Amino acid sequence: MNNEIKDKKRVFIVEDEPDILELIALNLKKAGYEVDKFSEAGPMLAMLKKKVPDLLILDLMLPDHDGLDVCKTLKNDKKYPDFPIIMVTARTEELDVVLGLELGADDYISKPFSPRELVARVKAVLRRNKPPAARTSKKIAIGHILTIDTARYDVLVKDEKIQLTATEFMILKILAEKPGWVFSREKILAGLWGDEKDVFDRTVDVHIKNLREKLGPAGDLIKNVRGVGYKLSNDE
Ligand code: CA
């Protein structure tokens, strides 16, 4: 197909270890992506004035900046455009992962990782971030306080708009489309990743935790069904 070339997605990679930078770049190019490589965060932030990527792969330990700060800046500072971020971390502490996801990163991958796994993550995150095909809005109301517009990607709690990451939104959508149904972590992951689910089970728990916090008073609508998974429901 001709428009496949035109539709080539651009990925920015920030990684200070040259071998890993090359490995990521090579595999993404092979998978059909345009890549821009950066060994520090500063030049990448400067480049954003000229071009905007479809996705950013961001190492957390960089010589010039802490990756978590970069993530926070990109997600909170209105002067930067919005694009998904996959964090790369050598730190195995779960705290960093949780913090990164709270700061708005869409996913993370821990070193060492296989190139195949990385490419699968990139594909899945980009797929989830696709703009809705239909412009018609489809609203789901749970109880009196939570409204989800699945076409416009809007979530309202008591008429106040809530900012969610793409992953949090997708999880909420999966649960909300069948209120009262119990979804196992496995089922939620399958909904998020399709055939490319190569992620840890606990990612779901981290996203759900963040989602509940962001939903505030509506957070209690997401119920943990012990030993099984989660459901979204207005009843006890
Ligand atoms: Ca590093």
Tab-separated table of C-alpha atoms and ligand atoms in Angstrom:
chain	number	residue	atom	x	y	z
A	1	MET	CA	0.000	0.000	0.000
A	2	ASN	CA	1.302	3.426	-0.987
A	3	ASN	CA	0.153	5.357	2.002
A	4	GLU	CA	2.113	3.075	4.266
A	5	ILE	CA	5.220	5.130	3.541
A	6	LYS	CA	3.401	8.384	4.157
A	7	ASP	CA	2.054	7.028	7.408
A	8	LYS	CA	5.457	6.107	8.798
A	9	LYS	CA	5.462	6.869	12.490
A	10	ARG	CA	8.320	8.801	14.031
A	11	VAL	CA	9.896	7.664	17.277
A	12	PHE	CA	12.343	9.721	19.344
A	13	ILE	CA	14.766	7.648	21.408
A	14	VAL	CA	16.712	9.133	24.338
A	15	GLU	CA	19.302	6.703	25.666
A	16	ASP	CA	22.866	7.441	26.769
A	17	GLU	CA	24.226	3.929	26.360
A	18	PRO	CA	25.327	3.872	22.693
A	19	ASP	CA	24.873	0.113	22.223
A	20	ILE	CA	21.334	0.144	23.550
A	21	LEU	CA	20.489	3.279	21.563
A	22	GLU	CA	21.675	1.576	18.380
A	23	LEU	CA	19.866	-1.640	19.206
A	24	ILE	CA	16.555	0.134	19.764
A	25	ALA	CA	16.981	2.328	16.665
A	26	LEU	CA	17.904	-0.589	14.435
A	27	ASN	CA	14.960	-2.714	15.490
A	28	LEU	CA	12.454	0.099	15.162
A	29	LYS	CA	13.765	0.967	11.701
A	30	LYS	CA	13.412	-2.684	10.716
A	31	ALA	CA	9.829	-2.548	11.962
A	32	GLY	CA	9.168	0.423	9.664
A	33	TYR	CA	9.526	3.425	11.970
A	34	GLU	CA	11.394	6.683	11.430
A	35	VAL	CA	13.746	7.202	14.338
A	36	ASP	CA	15.632	10.149	15.807
A	37	LYS	CA	18.379	9.261	18.269
A	38	PHE	CA	19.467	11.346	21.260
A	39	SER	CA	22.039	10.520	23.924
A	40	GLU	CA	20.756	13.282	26.226
A	41	ALA	CA	17.372	14.790	26.990
A	42	GLY	CA	18.305	18.434	26.281
A	43	PRO	CA	18.811	18.072	22.512
A	44	MET	CA	15.589	16.048	22.285
A	45	LEU	CA	13.606	18.793	24.041
A	46	ALA	CA	15.168	21.330	21.658
A	47	MET	CA	14.282	19.193	18.634
A	48	LEU	CA	10.602	19.274	19.651
A	49	LYS	CA	10.484	22.841	18.330
A	50	LYS	CA	11.165	21.463	14.847
A	51	LYS	CA	9.498	18.077	14.804
A	52	VAL	CA	7.120	16.143	16.957
A	53	PRO	CA	7.350	12.377	17.325
A	54	ASP	CA	4.436	9.959	17.469
A	55	LEU	CA	6.098	8.346	20.464
A	56	LEU	CA	9.084	8.856	22.792
A	57	ILE	CA	11.268	6.127	24.244
A	58	LEU	CA	12.885	7.670	27.290
A	59	ASP	CA	15.696	6.232	29.385
A	60	LEU	CA	15.289	7.252	33.027
A	61	MET	CA	18.978	7.550	33.924
A	62	LEU	CA	20.515	10.207	31.708
A	63	PRO	CA	23.652	12.304	32.139
A	64	ASP	CA	21.923	15.664	31.789
A	65	HIS	CA	18.450	15.125	33.285
A	66	ASP	CA	16.500	12.678	35.392
A	67	GLY	CA	14.131	10.918	32.992
A	68	LEU	CA	11.277	11.246	35.462
A	69	ASP	CA	11.677	15.046	35.414
A	70	VAL	CA	11.678	15.018	31.620
A	71	CYS	CA	8.515	12.944	31.657
A	72	LYS	CA	6.866	15.322	34.102
A	73	THR	CA	7.853	18.377	32.049
A	74	LEU	CA	6.555	16.888	28.797
A	75	LYS	CA	3.234	15.875	30.302
A	76	ASN	CA	2.572	19.019	32.350
A	77	ASP	CA	4.077	21.886	30.412
A	78	LYS	CA	1.493	23.055	27.893
A	79	LYS	CA	4.159	24.279	25.502
A	80	TYR	CA	4.982	20.668	24.600
A	81	PRO	CA	2.676	18.666	22.347
A	82	ASP	CA	1.107	15.488	23.652
A	83	PHE	CA	2.595	12.148	22.626
A	84	PRO	CA	2.941	8.805	24.386
A	85	ILE	CA	6.077	7.980	26.382
A	86	ILE	CA	7.601	4.570	27.054
A	87	MET	CA	10.116	4.695	29.904
A	88	VAL	CA	13.213	2.541	29.773
A	89	THR	CA	14.537	1.709	33.179
A	90	ALA	CA	17.519	-0.144	34.531
A	91	ARG	CA	16.277	0.539	38.001
A	92	THR	CA	14.207	-2.332	39.134
A	93	GLU	CA	12.554	-0.465	41.966
A	94	GLU	CA	8.856	-0.547	41.496
A	95	LEU	CA	8.674	2.943	42.954
A	96	ASP	CA	10.225	4.455	39.823
A	97	VAL	CA	7.786	2.646	37.618
A	98	VAL	CA	4.820	3.743	39.700
A	99	LEU	CA	6.108	7.301	39.819
A	100	GLY	CA	6.697	7.349	36.068
A	101	LEU	CA	3.209	6.075	35.335
A	102	GLU	CA	1.795	8.642	37.757
A	103	LEU	CA	3.696	11.357	35.940
A	104	GLY	CA	1.912	10.345	32.756
A	105	ALA	CA	4.193	7.828	31.023
A	106	ASP	CA	2.149	5.347	29.012
A	107	ASP	CA	4.250	2.270	29.610
A	108	TYR	CA	7.660	1.117	30.736
A	109	ILE	CA	10.176	-1.522	29.813
A	110	SER	CA	12.959	-2.789	32.068
A	111	LYS	CA	16.495	-3.511	30.962
A	112	PRO	CA	17.446	-6.011	29.778
A	113	PHE	CA	14.657	-6.392	27.236
A	114	SER	CA	14.370	-8.197	23.940
A	115	PRO	CA	14.074	-6.056	20.795
A	116	ARG	CA	10.941	-7.999	19.921
A	117	GLU	CA	9.332	-7.042	23.211
A	118	LEU	CA	10.231	-3.397	22.726
A	119	VAL	CA	8.793	-3.272	19.200
A	120	ALA	CA	5.610	-4.945	20.468
A	121	ARG	CA	5.244	-2.272	23.167
A	122	VAL	CA	5.774	0.537	20.673
A	123	LYS	CA	3.151	-0.915	18.344
A	124	ALA	CA	0.650	-1.447	21.137
A	125	VAL	CA	1.063	2.024	22.641
A	126	LEU	CA	0.704	3.654	19.215
A	127	ARG	CA	-2.377	1.594	18.477
A	128	ARG	CA	-3.995	2.643	21.741
A	129	ASN	CA	-3.240	6.294	21.018
A	130	LYS	CA	-4.960	6.286	17.642
A	131	PRO	CA	-7.513	9.068	17.396
A	132	PRO	CA	-11.048	7.745	17.412
A	133	ALA	CA	-12.239	6.754	13.947
A	134	ALA	CA	-15.768	7.922	14.487
A	135	ARG	CA	-16.547	11.444	15.523
A	136	THR	CA	-19.864	10.504	17.009
A	137	SER	CA	-19.707	10.482	20.764
A	138	LYS	CA	-20.642	7.423	22.735
A	139	LYS	CA	-21.330	8.153	26.348
A	140	ILE	CA	-21.376	5.689	29.182
A	141	ALA	CA	-22.659	6.835	32.572
A	142	ILE	CA	-21.867	4.866	35.711
A	143	GLY	CA	-23.889	5.941	38.699
A	144	HIS	CA	-24.494	9.660	38.871
A	145	ILE	CA	-20.918	10.815	39.029
A	146	LEU	CA	-18.916	9.124	36.273
A	147	THR	CA	-19.377	9.729	32.542
A	148	ILE	CA	-17.094	8.328	29.873
A	149	ASP	CA	-17.195	9.491	26.286
A	150	THR	CA	-15.429	6.701	24.441
A	151	ALA	CA	-15.228	8.526	21.121
A	152	ARG	CA	-13.904	11.808	22.445
A	153	TYR	CA	-11.710	10.191	25.084
A	154	ASP	CA	-13.316	12.343	27.762
A	155	VAL	CA	-13.858	11.255	31.326
A	156	LEU	CA	-16.010	13.368	33.616
A	157	VAL	CA	-16.360	12.983	37.370
A	158	LYS	CA	-19.182	15.174	38.660
A	159	ASP	CA	-18.937	17.159	35.390
A	160	GLU	CA	-15.256	17.821	35.925
A	161	LYS	CA	-12.881	16.616	33.225
A	162	ILE	CA	-10.237	14.132	34.413
A	163	GLN	CA	-6.879	13.710	32.660
A	164	LEU	CA	-5.986	10.067	32.118
A	165	THR	CA	-3.132	8.417	30.261
A	166	ALA	CA	-4.056	6.383	27.198
A	167	THR	CA	-3.613	3.153	29.132
A	168	GLU	CA	-5.746	4.292	32.067
A	169	PHE	CA	-8.450	5.396	29.664
A	170	MET	CA	-8.425	2.042	27.868
A	171	ILE	CA	-8.729	0.112	31.128
A	172	LEU	CA	-11.634	2.287	32.228
A	173	LYS	CA	-13.293	1.834	28.842
A	174	ILE	CA	-12.897	-1.951	28.990
A	175	LEU	CA	-14.534	-2.039	32.443
A	176	ALA	CA	-17.213	0.536	31.636
A	177	GLU	CA	-18.451	-1.119	28.489
A	178	LYS	CA	-19.671	-4.039	30.551
A	179	PRO	CA	-20.535	-2.627	33.956
A	180	GLY	CA	-20.812	-5.240	36.667
A	181	TRP	CA	-18.779	-7.782	34.685
A	182	VAL	CA	-15.633	-9.030	36.324
A	183	PHE	CA	-12.474	-8.785	34.237
A	184	SER	CA	-9.402	-10.779	35.166
A	185	ARG	CA	-6.014	-9.068	34.881
A	186	GLU	CA	-5.350	-11.390	31.963
A	187	LYS	CA	-8.523	-10.213	30.227
A	188	ILE	CA	-7.658	-6.554	30.815
A	189	LEU	CA	-4.155	-7.096	29.434
A	190	ALA	CA	-5.592	-8.843	26.384
A	191	GLY	CA	-7.873	-5.843	25.846
A	192	LEU	CA	-4.913	-3.499	26.063
A	193	TRP	CA	-2.327	-5.413	24.131
A	194	GLY	CA	-4.148	-7.814	21.848
A	195	ASP	CA	-1.759	-10.569	20.833
A	196	GLU	CA	1.239	-8.610	22.007
A	197	LYS	CA	0.721	-8.892	25.711
A	198	ASP	CA	4.192	-9.477	26.973
A	199	VAL	CA	3.852	-7.487	30.126
A	200	PHE	CA	3.864	-8.134	33.816
A	201	ASP	CA	0.619	-8.827	35.574
A	202	ARG	CA	1.258	-6.099	38.131
A	203	THR	CA	1.106	-3.363	35.470
A	204	VAL	CA	-2.672	-3.675	35.610
A	205	ASP	CA	-2.666	-3.117	39.366
A	206	VAL	CA	-0.465	-0.036	39.025
A	207	HIS	CA	-2.707	1.476	36.350
A	208	ILE	CA	-5.853	0.682	38.346
A	209	LYS	CA	-4.347	2.291	41.439
A	210	ASN	CA	-3.551	5.460	39.485
A	211	LEU	CA	-6.930	5.397	37.792
A	212	ARG	CA	-8.762	5.170	41.123
A	213	GLU	CA	-6.790	8.082	42.518
A	214	LYS	CA	-7.469	10.255	39.490
A	215	LEU	CA	-11.179	9.429	39.531
A	216	GLY	CA	-11.407	10.742	43.090
A	217	PRO	CA	-14.939	10.221	44.418
A	218	ALA	CA	-15.718	7.939	41.450
A	219	GLY	CA	-12.656	5.785	42.162
A	220	ASP	CA	-14.673	3.515	44.435
A	221	LEU	CA	-16.754	2.423	41.448
A	222	ILE	CA	-13.790	0.269	40.396
A	223	LYS	CA	-14.019	-2.766	42.604
A	224	ASN	CA	-11.395	-5.362	43.300
A	225	VAL	CA	-12.878	-8.842	43.087
A	226	ARG	CA	-10.537	-10.819	45.293
A	227	GLY	CA	-8.611	-13.491	43.457
A	228	VAL	CA	-10.339	-12.738	40.176
A	229	GLY	CA	-9.809	-9.203	38.939
A	230	TYR	CA	-11.723	-5.963	38.641
A	231	LYS	CA	-15.150	-4.677	37.786
A	232	LEU	CA	-16.775	-1.308	37.430
A	233	SER	CA	-20.050	-1.164	39.209
A	234	ASN	CA	-22.385	1.165	40.991
A	235	ASP	CA	-23.656	-1.422	43.468
A	236	GLU	CA	-21.990	-3.075	46.421
B	1	CA	CA	21.042	5.480	31.008
